[in-house]
Amino acid sequence: MIKKILIANRGEIATRITRTCKSMGIFVVAVYSDADKNALHAREADQSIHLGDSLAENSYLNYKKIIKIALENKVDAIHPGYGFLSENPDFAKALKKNNIKFIGPSVSSMKSMSLKNDARSMMEKAGVPVLPGFSADGLSENQILKKCENIGFPLIIKASAGGGGKGMHVINKKNEIINKLEGAKREALSSFGNDSILIEKYLQNPRHIEVQILADNYGNIYTLADRDCSIQRRHQKVIEEAPATNINLEVREGMAFQAKQVAKSISYSGAGTIEFLLEKNNFYFMEMNTRLQVEHPVTELILGLDLVELQIRVANNEKIILDYNKDSIKGHAIEARVYAEIPEKNFQPSPGKILEFNFPDKPYLRLDTGYLANDEVSSYYDPMIAKIISYGVNRDDAIKKLSFALENTRLEGIKNNIDFLNKIIKVSAFAEKKINTDFINKFWKKLISSKESKDLLLDSAAALYIKFRSSYYISKSLSPWHNNINWRHLGNDFENISLIYDKEVFNYEVKILNSSEFLVIDEERKNKNIFKILNDDFSKKLSLLRNNKKIENIYFTVNNDNIYINQSGYSLNLNIRDKFYLDIKLEASEGSMDSPVPGKIAKVFSKNNQQVKKGDILVIIEAMKMEHSILAPYSGKIIKINVKEGQQVDEGYTVAQMKEK
Ligand code: ADP
């Protein structure tokens, strides 16, 4: 019996596995790297053990160390999650040798599916439909060119050992082949340690449909419905749903049948997924993932199953009897992957610290997260923060509920794709079930935020900020230390502030009309708007009127010289330049200037022993692609600058020390 499990993973999947283990009364051992010292997965486990430094090679991929920890702590089994060691047959083999159960299939099943080339040719021989294609390994340039021409263009080059959508290149014409092939080989070798390459026909806008498999060690193989994972960016899934929609019964049953054949042909045991590409009622085997998938929750919700529990039971050598048939599918589930990334900048990852993370608590919503408020999304690992999953009586209902979830999730301090996800499911083609892998490309203009919505949030931020500042002033002014600040009375004149968004500066003049109304002027953009703030508890959702038109569902946070404003999931991270506010803040600092954020020192403007004037910039820190200036709080002498350009600093690190004149 498995009583103690080590989870060789991190982030949301580690916390998700922990949840099931605890419900089964199993003791959980977590492992963590330096960067994950305070991570949620380590906090939630019964015991957590340090694994190594932040580099994955020295921690989550270091299986010798993991096995050593497992032996020392007498764990019965290891759950690998997905990614990292989950599809590494050498790891599974080493566990077997050490008498530790691997929660996954046998070494030989894993091996047969670990290279796309081998898997493909094996499946082709077994009669499973595959796209025309070939292994480029060991072939001369001429042979490759000939084979490509025979298949016809476009073609796709894939790293045979690849994963996560990496190492794929589309070839549109003959003269691109050799160049792209060479690049792909180099990339495959450096990313996956193997330069084996597969070339196959490229379908322009297919659907990605996959079948969930569960098999025990007694010959019971179940196909647990299918999923559509066609909504992808850079060949990586972002929205997944179950069951796959708009598929005729014959095709659906054909895929389930073939998936079962695949599993049978390699005597599969445990949970696995067979992936197909579907185009015009023809489907083609793409690959098998011999592990739990990121998107497994959508299957769990429509079937009322816990796949992690089933994996553990299979590893326990239990016979799995499921009363499963077509009618077992109830309702519809959709998952959205929340990433710390900037969709507009080619989905560039944007790590950083999460300041707020509130998620609506509803029975029809599920949040699988690796992070909570105050946690750091590190640049060492995948930028996925969480998965938001909705369950509805039907697809339309699930879309509506997912949209509600995305609009009412408050995720601040870190750039993310929540608004982008919401926009995807709101495109009418999504509701009309017209989905394929080209969807994001095709509807790109509808998915990125418009200039109007950006301007609206910027202008609102200017009004809200002045309101916030006066509340801040009032609370500070109650303290005897702050009653000497030269604050003009409300309504007297204009306040000048600048908001910086993505290096662009917006200069505002804000006139305080009364305690809740503000005239916000941006001369450069010729904008004049009257804002009325309808409720002013900044810890809650706010609503405003702009020229009498209601704007709802706003969250507004000020943290040092950063502003986070969010409307229905669309958020901006802004930098504020406001001499008055900085003055109030700097009053408090005595002698030492600490970094307000974790980041990199971009520029050092001062030296030891230098005389500086109040307000001079001493150091600029870059974090989450934004610049934060550390200013001299008073005129005086620098005692010591503790940083160099390029240095990484933690939040609270003392950047400089000085003495008042
Ligand atoms: P990975 O193992 O990196 O996830 P997959 O082989 O599962 O790679 O493919 C990921 C995605 O790449 C697919 O879902 C699909 O969108 C695209 N893709 C892969 N092969 C083809 C192909 N032959 N034609 C069109 N798209 C493809």
XYZ file of C-alpha atoms and ligand atoms in Angstrom:
688
model
C 0.000 0.000 0.000
C 1.208 3.457 -0.860
C 1.303 5.504 2.340
C 3.941 8.089 1.548
C 4.401 9.841 -1.798
C 7.167 12.158 -2.915
C 6.021 14.649 -5.554
C 8.910 15.341 -7.911
C 7.453 18.549 -9.243
C 6.431 22.092 -8.344
C 3.739 24.693 -9.022
C 0.085 23.963 -9.574
C 0.497 20.277 -10.425
C 2.349 19.584 -7.175
C -0.387 21.289 -5.145
C -3.070 19.466 -7.136
C -1.479 16.061 -6.469
C -1.073 16.977 -2.794
C -4.812 17.652 -2.559
C -5.682 14.115 -3.684
C -2.986 12.488 -1.565
C -4.362 14.215 1.525
C -7.907 13.123 0.714
C -6.584 9.548 0.511
C -4.698 9.849 3.809
C -1.315 9.638 2.064
C 1.663 11.498 3.560
C 3.154 14.004 1.089
C 6.834 14.813 0.749
C 7.532 17.870 -1.394
C 10.893 18.835 -2.830
C 11.890 22.377 -3.643
C 14.681 24.378 -5.235
C 16.256 27.582 -3.894
C 13.807 29.716 -5.882
C 10.914 27.706 -4.416
C 12.009 27.951 -0.784
C 8.705 29.578 0.158
C 6.608 28.120 -2.654
C 3.025 27.050 -2.125
C 3.683 23.413 -3.043
C 6.367 23.204 -0.354
C 4.160 24.950 2.204
C 1.217 22.630 1.607
C 3.056 19.321 1.848
C 3.367 17.334 5.090
C 7.127 17.538 4.757
C 9.283 19.499 2.351
C 12.898 18.881 1.508
C 15.433 21.110 -0.207
C 16.584 19.706 -3.514
C 19.173 22.035 -4.945
C 19.685 25.400 -6.543
C 17.164 27.086 -8.790
C 18.345 25.648 -12.108
C 16.045 22.760 -13.034
C 19.067 20.596 -13.927
C 20.257 20.882 -10.345
C 16.873 20.423 -8.734
C 13.694 19.118 -10.358
C 15.623 17.244 -13.070
C 18.284 15.895 -10.715
C 16.832 12.428 -10.330
C 19.770 10.960 -8.446
C 19.210 13.494 -5.684
C 15.455 12.903 -5.769
C 15.931 9.157 -5.402
C 18.376 9.695 -2.543
C 15.799 11.829 -0.717
C 13.098 9.251 -1.434
C 15.217 6.452 0.031
C 16.272 8.443 3.083
C 12.672 9.316 3.796
C 11.315 5.862 3.030
C 8.715 7.006 0.527
C 6.640 4.306 -1.166
C 6.111 6.047 -4.480
C 6.999 9.082 -6.565
C 4.491 11.089 -8.561
C 6.312 12.978 -11.333
C 3.461 15.322 -12.362
C 3.977 16.571 -15.922
C 7.122 18.004 -17.517
C 10.457 17.568 -15.685
C 11.034 13.801 -15.130
C 7.533 12.601 -15.970
C 8.456 11.040 -19.307
C 12.014 10.042 -18.558
C 12.360 6.248 -18.780
C 15.794 6.334 -17.096
C 14.213 7.855 -14.003
C 11.456 5.237 -13.940
C 14.082 2.511 -14.381
C 16.232 3.853 -11.539
C 13.183 3.946 -9.270
C 12.367 0.355 -10.054
C 15.913 -0.653 -9.193
C 15.540 1.081 -5.851
C 12.180 -0.493 -5.136
C 10.249 2.756 -5.253
C 7.004 2.823 -7.199
C 6.796 5.220 -10.144
C 3.277 6.595 -10.536
C 3.135 6.170 -14.272
C 3.475 3.480 -16.928
C 6.166 0.834 -17.328
C 9.644 1.756 -18.543
C 9.033 -0.016 -21.857
C 5.720 1.818 -22.567
C 7.442 5.093 -21.820
C 10.361 4.250 -24.066
C 8.167 3.378 -27.006
C 6.520 6.793 -26.885
C 9.415 8.988 -25.824
C 10.594 9.808 -29.369
C 7.982 11.106 -31.813
C 9.728 9.340 -34.723
C 9.681 5.908 -33.104
C 6.137 6.329 -31.827
C 4.967 7.414 -35.257
C 6.457 4.514 -37.155
C 5.272 2.021 -34.565
C 1.730 3.352 -34.821
C 1.862 3.378 -38.599
C 2.789 -0.319 -38.535
C -0.071 -1.028 -36.131
C -2.520 0.517 -38.621
C -3.169 3.766 -36.723
C -3.591 6.654 -39.214
C -0.637 9.081 -39.302
C 0.148 12.048 -41.563
C 2.549 11.455 -44.433
C 6.026 12.016 -43.049
C 9.432 10.520 -42.341
C 12.416 10.529 -40.032
C 15.186 12.756 -41.386
C 17.840 10.911 -39.408
C 20.641 9.388 -41.449
C 19.286 10.651 -44.786
C 21.297 12.676 -47.307
C 20.173 16.176 -48.255
C 19.013 14.899 -51.629
C 16.974 12.118 -50.103
C 15.345 14.583 -47.726
C 14.505 17.048 -50.506
C 12.996 14.290 -52.613
C 10.857 12.963 -49.777
C 9.639 16.460 -48.971
C 8.662 17.091 -52.571
C 6.804 13.809 -52.702
C 4.671 14.769 -49.725
C 4.163 18.376 -50.867
C 4.192 21.678 -48.986
C 3.670 22.968 -46.370
C 5.595 20.639 -44.089
C 6.520 20.760 -40.423
C 9.862 19.936 -38.851
C 9.654 18.588 -35.312
C 12.259 17.627 -32.777
C 11.626 13.948 -32.196
C 12.395 14.327 -28.491
C 10.570 17.680 -28.324
C 7.715 18.791 -26.141
C 5.809 21.869 -25.070
C 5.458 23.074 -28.666
C 9.184 23.799 -28.862
C 11.443 22.966 -31.783
C 8.759 23.090 -34.492
C 9.234 24.899 -37.792
C 6.921 25.146 -40.759
C 8.461 24.844 -44.245
C 6.579 26.477 -47.072
C 8.934 25.865 -49.965
C 11.804 23.701 -51.092
C 14.612 26.194 -50.658
C 13.819 26.603 -46.942
C 14.265 22.945 -46.080
C 17.998 22.547 -45.527
C 18.469 25.771 -43.612
C 15.540 25.152 -41.305
C 16.529 21.546 -40.826
C 20.014 22.498 -39.694
C 18.657 25.104 -37.286
C 16.095 22.632 -35.939
C 18.784 20.001 -35.353
C 20.977 22.397 -33.399
C 18.006 23.565 -31.372
C 16.831 20.002 -30.711
C 20.262 18.995 -29.498
C 20.608 21.919 -27.130
C 17.015 21.824 -25.814
C 16.359 18.090 -25.678
C 19.806 16.503 -25.847
C 18.849 14.647 -29.043
C 19.007 15.870 -32.640
C 16.594 13.356 -34.128
C 14.167 15.113 -36.493
C 10.769 14.256 -37.895
C 9.283 15.906 -40.978
C 5.600 15.562 -41.776
C 2.801 17.187 -43.708
C 1.645 20.393 -42.087
C -2.095 20.890 -41.774
C -2.982 24.588 -41.981
C -5.822 24.741 -39.520
C -6.588 21.374 -37.987
C -8.123 20.722 -34.597
C -6.155 19.149 -31.790
C -8.293 16.427 -30.250
C -7.022 14.026 -27.625
C -8.349 10.971 -25.876
C -7.785 10.324 -22.179
C -6.793 6.772 -21.387
C -6.754 4.936 -18.107
C -5.492 1.373 -17.845
C -4.863 -0.915 -14.914
C -2.459 -3.842 -14.680
C -5.206 -6.391 -15.343
C -5.990 -5.544 -18.949
C -8.778 -3.021 -18.267
C -8.361 -0.061 -20.612
C -10.788 2.854 -20.525
C -11.033 5.735 -22.954
C -12.313 8.528 -20.727
C -13.867 10.893 -23.253
C -11.967 13.389 -25.362
C -10.753 16.960 -25.135
C -10.365 19.719 -27.675
C -7.106 21.627 -27.199
C -7.090 23.564 -30.459
C -6.762 27.036 -28.969
C -2.991 27.373 -28.931
C -0.277 29.955 -29.015
C 3.153 28.985 -30.322
C 1.835 25.393 -30.652
C 1.067 25.396 -26.932
C -2.402 24.966 -25.511
C -4.141 27.850 -23.730
C -7.820 26.863 -23.662
C -8.963 23.251 -23.421
C -12.377 21.728 -23.132
C -14.146 18.419 -22.638
C -15.907 16.803 -24.286
C -14.575 17.894 -27.696
C -17.390 19.743 -29.392
C -18.846 19.472 -32.875
C -17.487 16.057 -33.791
C -19.507 13.443 -35.567
C -20.042 10.210 -33.725
C -18.154 8.078 -36.208
C -15.013 10.205 -35.897
C -15.317 10.330 -32.104
C -15.679 6.580 -31.840
C -12.914 6.067 -34.381
C -10.500 8.103 -32.297
C -11.491 6.327 -29.090
C -11.020 2.976 -30.806
C -7.585 3.903 -32.154
C -6.541 5.340 -28.802
C -7.407 2.049 -27.140
C -5.429 0.192 -29.802
C -2.420 2.401 -29.137
C -2.623 1.752 -25.392
C -3.076 -1.986 -25.942
C -0.188 -2.205 -28.368
C 2.246 -1.008 -25.698
C 0.561 -2.748 -22.715
C -0.079 0.633 -21.185
C -0.838 1.069 -17.522
C -1.938 4.226 -15.705
C -3.206 7.529 -17.128
C -2.110 8.631 -20.582
C -3.259 10.694 -23.519
C -3.339 9.955 -27.228
C -3.207 13.134 -29.289
C -4.669 13.446 -32.782
C -4.928 16.139 -35.407
C -8.365 16.311 -36.978
C -9.145 17.840 -40.340
C -12.351 17.392 -42.329
C -13.354 14.223 -40.489
C -9.933 12.648 -40.957
C -7.812 12.165 -37.896
C -4.122 11.400 -37.552
C -2.120 10.129 -34.583
C 0.336 12.774 -33.412
C 1.818 11.460 -30.183
C 1.093 9.833 -26.869
C 1.850 11.545 -23.574
C 2.598 8.874 -21.013
C 1.661 11.006 -18.013
C -1.019 13.210 -16.521
C -1.792 16.179 -18.796
C -2.042 19.813 -17.728
C -5.655 19.826 -18.945
C -6.810 16.698 -17.066
C -9.264 18.693 -14.862
C -11.777 19.170 -17.704
C -12.082 15.393 -18.015
C -12.411 15.028 -14.244
C -15.250 17.542 -14.127
C -17.392 15.974 -16.853
C -16.890 12.457 -15.501
C -16.788 13.098 -11.768
C -13.469 11.242 -11.509
C -10.181 12.013 -9.808
C -7.455 10.967 -12.243
C -4.673 11.370 -9.692
C -6.493 9.019 -7.333
C -6.902 6.530 -10.159
C -3.195 6.815 -11.006
C -2.310 6.065 -7.402
C -4.688 3.127 -7.287
C -3.166 1.672 -10.453
C 0.297 2.117 -8.935
C -1.063 0.254 -5.908
C -1.862 -2.555 -8.319
C -5.594 -2.286 -7.762
C -8.061 -3.514 -10.328
C -9.942 -0.497 -11.705
C -13.581 -1.097 -12.443
C -15.308 1.974 -13.844
C -18.911 2.011 -14.848
C -18.110 4.170 -17.835
C -20.042 4.650 -21.037
C -21.088 7.494 -23.348
C -23.823 8.504 -20.905
C -21.323 8.991 -18.119
C -20.396 12.356 -19.603
C -22.299 15.086 -17.768
C -22.124 18.728 -18.798
C -19.169 20.580 -20.231
C -15.896 21.883 -18.798
C -13.430 24.485 -20.084
C -9.965 25.301 -18.772
C -8.016 28.519 -19.249
C -4.287 28.593 -18.519
C -3.252 31.736 -16.698
C 0.305 32.718 -17.581
C 2.602 35.475 -16.353
C 3.159 36.763 -19.846
C 2.474 39.640 -22.229
C 0.369 38.408 -25.147
C 0.975 41.614 -27.162
C 4.722 41.036 -26.990
C 4.691 37.625 -28.563
C 3.697 36.091 -25.209
C 6.911 37.153 -23.561
C 7.100 35.680 -20.039
C 6.885 38.281 -17.312
C 7.905 36.896 -13.930
C 7.475 38.827 -10.710
C 5.715 39.013 -7.400
C 1.959 38.548 -7.076
C 0.482 41.223 -4.824
C -3.181 40.214 -4.924
C -4.796 36.995 -6.031
C -8.486 36.613 -5.293
C -10.625 34.099 -7.083
C -14.447 33.900 -6.990
C -15.588 31.064 -4.784
C -18.298 29.250 -6.745
C -19.216 25.577 -6.853
C -18.983 25.553 -10.659
C -15.429 26.945 -10.720
C -12.141 25.229 -9.972
C -8.807 26.891 -9.455
C -5.633 24.826 -9.653
C -2.878 27.200 -8.662
C 0.787 27.100 -7.816
C 0.744 30.564 -6.269
C -1.143 32.772 -3.838
C -0.822 36.485 -3.070
C 2.733 37.477 -2.098
C 4.249 34.522 -3.953
C 6.918 35.048 -6.545
C 6.648 33.678 -10.093
C 10.293 32.969 -10.774
C 12.003 33.284 -14.121
C 13.529 29.846 -13.702
C 10.428 27.858 -14.558
C 7.360 27.790 -16.738
C 5.371 31.038 -16.414
C 2.048 29.254 -15.844
C 0.490 30.643 -12.662
C -2.753 28.728 -12.456
C -5.563 27.051 -14.337
C -9.117 28.304 -14.106
C -11.687 25.647 -14.915
C -15.435 26.123 -15.299
C -18.162 23.521 -15.316
C -21.504 24.109 -17.010
C -24.617 22.144 -17.869
C -23.655 22.661 -21.501
C -20.912 24.404 -23.488
C -22.563 27.841 -23.562
C -23.060 27.682 -19.822
C -19.419 26.696 -19.275
C -18.255 29.610 -21.473
C -20.401 32.057 -19.509
C -19.096 30.766 -16.200
C -15.479 30.822 -17.315
C -15.911 34.388 -18.467
C -17.403 35.284 -15.080
C -14.388 33.685 -13.406
C -11.875 35.538 -15.574
C -13.627 38.876 -15.076
C -13.792 38.462 -11.328
C -10.332 37.157 -10.622
C -8.135 39.793 -9.073
C -4.555 39.075 -10.030
C -2.292 42.044 -9.436
C 1.353 42.948 -9.342
C 2.172 40.665 -12.233
C 1.441 40.971 -15.927
C -0.811 38.177 -17.098
C -3.016 36.892 -19.901
C -6.396 36.847 -18.084
C -7.982 39.471 -20.334
C -6.592 37.750 -23.427
C -8.170 34.453 -22.312
C -11.506 36.134 -21.717
C -11.392 37.760 -25.123
C -10.757 34.370 -26.766
C -13.865 32.781 -25.317
C -15.910 35.874 -26.159
C -15.123 35.773 -29.888
C -18.390 34.631 -31.481
C -16.567 31.946 -33.497
C -15.650 30.277 -30.199
C -19.278 30.004 -29.133
C -20.121 28.880 -32.667
C -17.631 26.016 -32.220
C -15.501 27.198 -35.125
C -12.214 26.419 -33.462
C -8.902 25.222 -34.818
C -5.205 25.693 -34.155
C -5.134 28.911 -36.216
C -7.777 30.609 -34.029
C -5.493 32.982 -32.113
C -3.756 34.060 -35.295
C -7.009 34.604 -37.118
C -8.717 36.651 -34.416
C -5.578 38.378 -33.133
C -6.967 41.898 -33.493
C -9.976 41.009 -31.360
C -7.831 39.418 -28.678
C -5.492 42.239 -27.836
C -6.812 45.195 -25.938
C -7.923 48.245 -27.845
C -6.444 51.731 -27.486
C -9.816 52.892 -26.083
C -9.779 50.398 -23.240
C -6.177 51.292 -22.423
C -6.951 55.041 -22.422
C -10.006 54.486 -20.273
C -7.981 52.660 -17.633
C -5.161 55.205 -17.749
C -7.514 58.171 -17.282
C -9.399 56.335 -14.529
C -6.092 55.586 -12.841
C -5.233 59.306 -12.792
C -8.518 60.171 -11.047
C -8.355 57.218 -8.675
C -4.774 57.990 -7.825
C -5.542 61.563 -6.763
C -8.418 60.231 -4.677
C -6.145 57.586 -3.181
C -3.460 60.144 -2.471
C -5.805 62.404 -0.567
C -6.987 59.452 1.554
C -3.346 58.541 2.100
C -2.584 62.101 3.087
C -5.512 62.222 5.474
C -4.479 59.006 7.202
C -0.855 60.155 7.401
C -1.794 63.609 8.574
C -3.394 62.127 11.664
C 0.087 61.190 12.750
C 1.928 64.004 14.568
C 4.965 63.390 12.324
C 3.130 64.320 9.157
C 1.257 67.476 10.054
C 3.840 69.761 8.565
C 3.281 68.791 4.935
C 2.447 71.632 2.673
C -0.773 70.235 1.178
C -3.002 72.504 -0.849
C -6.670 72.506 -0.035
C -9.088 70.549 -2.155
C -10.395 72.361 -5.195
C -7.721 74.989 -5.295
C -5.833 74.069 -8.368
C -4.419 71.389 -10.643
C -2.367 68.430 -9.532
C 0.276 67.330 -12.009
C 1.100 63.665 -12.153
C 2.635 61.369 -14.735
C 1.734 57.762 -15.335
C 4.208 55.577 -17.151
C 2.984 52.574 -19.069
C 5.470 50.430 -20.917
C 8.014 53.280 -21.135
C 5.381 55.702 -22.501
C 4.731 58.742 -20.306
C 1.223 60.166 -19.856
C 1.146 63.586 -18.228
C -2.046 64.493 -16.440
C -3.481 67.574 -14.879
C -6.148 66.649 -12.403
C -8.467 69.188 -10.850
C -10.210 68.154 -7.673
C -13.808 69.313 -8.078
C -14.986 67.877 -4.787
C -14.070 64.875 -2.641
C -15.319 62.382 -5.247
C -15.201 64.267 -8.554
C -12.130 64.943 -10.648
C -11.497 66.659 -13.935
C -8.753 64.699 -15.678
C -6.922 66.459 -18.486
C -4.345 64.981 -20.800
C -3.229 67.883 -23.009
C -1.176 65.752 -25.365
C -4.052 63.448 -26.220
C -6.539 66.330 -26.020
C -8.593 64.429 -23.472
C -10.807 66.035 -20.853
C -13.024 63.836 -18.749
C -14.938 64.216 -15.536
C -14.687 61.232 -13.254
C -16.926 60.596 -10.296
C -15.773 57.903 -7.908
C -18.842 56.104 -6.611
C -17.279 54.095 -3.808
C -13.864 54.615 -2.351
C -12.917 51.569 -0.327
C -9.768 50.755 -2.257
C -9.639 47.231 -0.846
C -12.849 46.422 -2.724
C -14.214 46.544 -6.237
C -14.736 50.139 -7.354
C -17.108 51.818 -9.752
C -16.819 55.210 -11.387
C -18.640 57.449 -13.789
C -16.732 58.883 -16.725
C -18.713 61.810 -18.089
C -21.738 60.164 -16.479
C -21.081 56.795 -18.084
C -20.637 53.952 -15.648
C -17.384 51.991 -15.426
C -17.607 49.007 -13.133
C -15.552 46.167 -11.787
C -12.365 48.149 -11.150
C -9.618 47.209 -8.726
C -6.966 49.755 -7.891
C -3.804 49.229 -5.860
C -0.849 51.488 -5.152
C 2.379 49.852 -4.103
C 5.390 52.112 -3.724
C 5.550 53.957 -7.037
C 3.552 51.315 -8.879
C -0.131 51.396 -9.659
C -2.114 48.320 -10.602
C -5.468 48.950 -12.178
C -7.705 46.165 -13.339
C -11.086 46.184 -14.995
C -12.801 42.845 -15.514
C -9.489 41.050 -15.874
C -7.856 43.667 -18.117
C -5.017 45.131 -16.104
C -2.287 47.712 -16.469
C 0.866 47.950 -14.392
C 1.759 51.626 -14.198
C 4.558 53.635 -12.726
C 3.677 56.868 -10.998
C 5.793 60.007 -10.977
C 4.400 62.315 -8.377
C 6.738 64.481 -6.389
C 4.192 65.064 -3.668
C 3.507 61.402 -2.962
C 7.180 60.494 -3.051
C 7.833 63.237 -0.533
C 5.359 61.729 1.889
C 6.833 58.271 1.437
C 10.409 59.374 1.767
C 9.739 61.198 5.014
C 9.601 57.767 6.561
C 12.963 56.452 5.373
C 15.916 57.054 7.617
C 19.372 56.630 6.267
C 18.830 53.496 4.214
C 17.153 53.204 0.867
C 15.629 49.776 0.292
C 14.502 48.252 -2.977
C 10.700 48.284 -3.211
C 10.741 45.293 -5.577
C 12.876 42.302 -6.456
C 14.719 43.301 -9.619
C 17.884 44.170 -11.441
C 19.943 47.307 -10.879
C 19.669 49.109 -14.206
C 21.676 52.230 -13.414
C 23.663 53.647 -10.503
C 23.826 57.444 -10.527
C 25.774 58.141 -7.346
C 29.027 57.242 -5.633
C 30.190 56.784 -2.050
C 30.790 60.124 -0.266
C 28.973 62.075 -2.974
C 26.856 65.065 -1.956
C 23.302 64.782 -3.285
C 20.217 66.951 -3.219
C 16.784 65.882 -2.048
C 14.947 64.138 -4.915
C 18.093 63.232 -6.890
C 17.884 59.814 -8.480
C 20.424 57.517 -6.806
C 19.697 54.177 -8.431
C 17.226 52.768 -10.981
C 15.953 49.252 -10.463
C 14.337 47.346 -13.273
C 11.733 44.789 -12.351
C 9.028 43.173 -14.457
C 10.290 45.405 -17.284
C 9.532 48.559 -15.300
C 11.887 51.070 -13.838
C 11.772 52.105 -10.198
C 13.822 55.107 -9.122
C 15.376 55.306 -5.686
C 15.508 59.000 -4.792
C 17.453 60.845 -2.131
C 14.942 61.490 0.693
C 16.835 64.627 1.760
C 19.948 66.569 0.827
C 23.075 65.073 2.297
C 25.987 62.728 1.747
C 26.002 59.185 0.392
C 27.649 56.907 2.923
C 27.588 53.796 0.787
C 26.115 52.508 -2.460
C 25.639 48.786 -1.926
C 24.878 47.712 -5.484
C 26.450 47.462 -8.928
C 24.766 47.758 -12.301
C 23.386 44.412 -13.418
C 23.088 43.054 -9.862
C 19.905 41.243 -8.825
C 18.356 42.460 -5.581
C 15.541 41.157 -3.433
C 12.695 43.290 -2.198
C 13.865 45.194 0.880
C 17.558 44.967 -0.036
C 19.370 48.104 1.150
C 20.522 49.724 -2.054
C 22.176 52.828 -0.560
C 22.796 54.515 2.776
C 23.083 58.249 3.330
C 23.316 60.894 5.995
C 21.269 64.082 6.168
C 23.186 67.313 5.808
P 4.622 18.870 -28.337
O 5.040 17.490 -27.982
O 5.754 19.840 -28.415
O 3.462 19.363 -27.530
P 2.884 18.039 -30.517
O 3.403 17.041 -31.481
O 1.946 17.558 -29.455
O 4.114 18.801 -29.843
O 2.198 19.239 -31.330
C 1.808 20.402 -30.706
C 0.972 21.219 -31.643
O 1.705 21.551 -32.827
C -0.269 20.527 -32.165
O -1.330 20.599 -31.243
C -0.541 21.305 -33.428
O -1.164 22.534 -33.187
C 0.855 21.581 -33.952
N 1.232 20.524 -34.928
C 2.022 19.469 -34.714
N 2.135 18.718 -35.836
C 1.405 19.326 -36.789
C 1.107 19.060 -38.178
N 1.608 18.010 -38.800
N 0.298 19.927 -38.821
C -0.213 21.002 -38.195
N 0.026 21.309 -36.915
C 0.823 20.488 -36.211
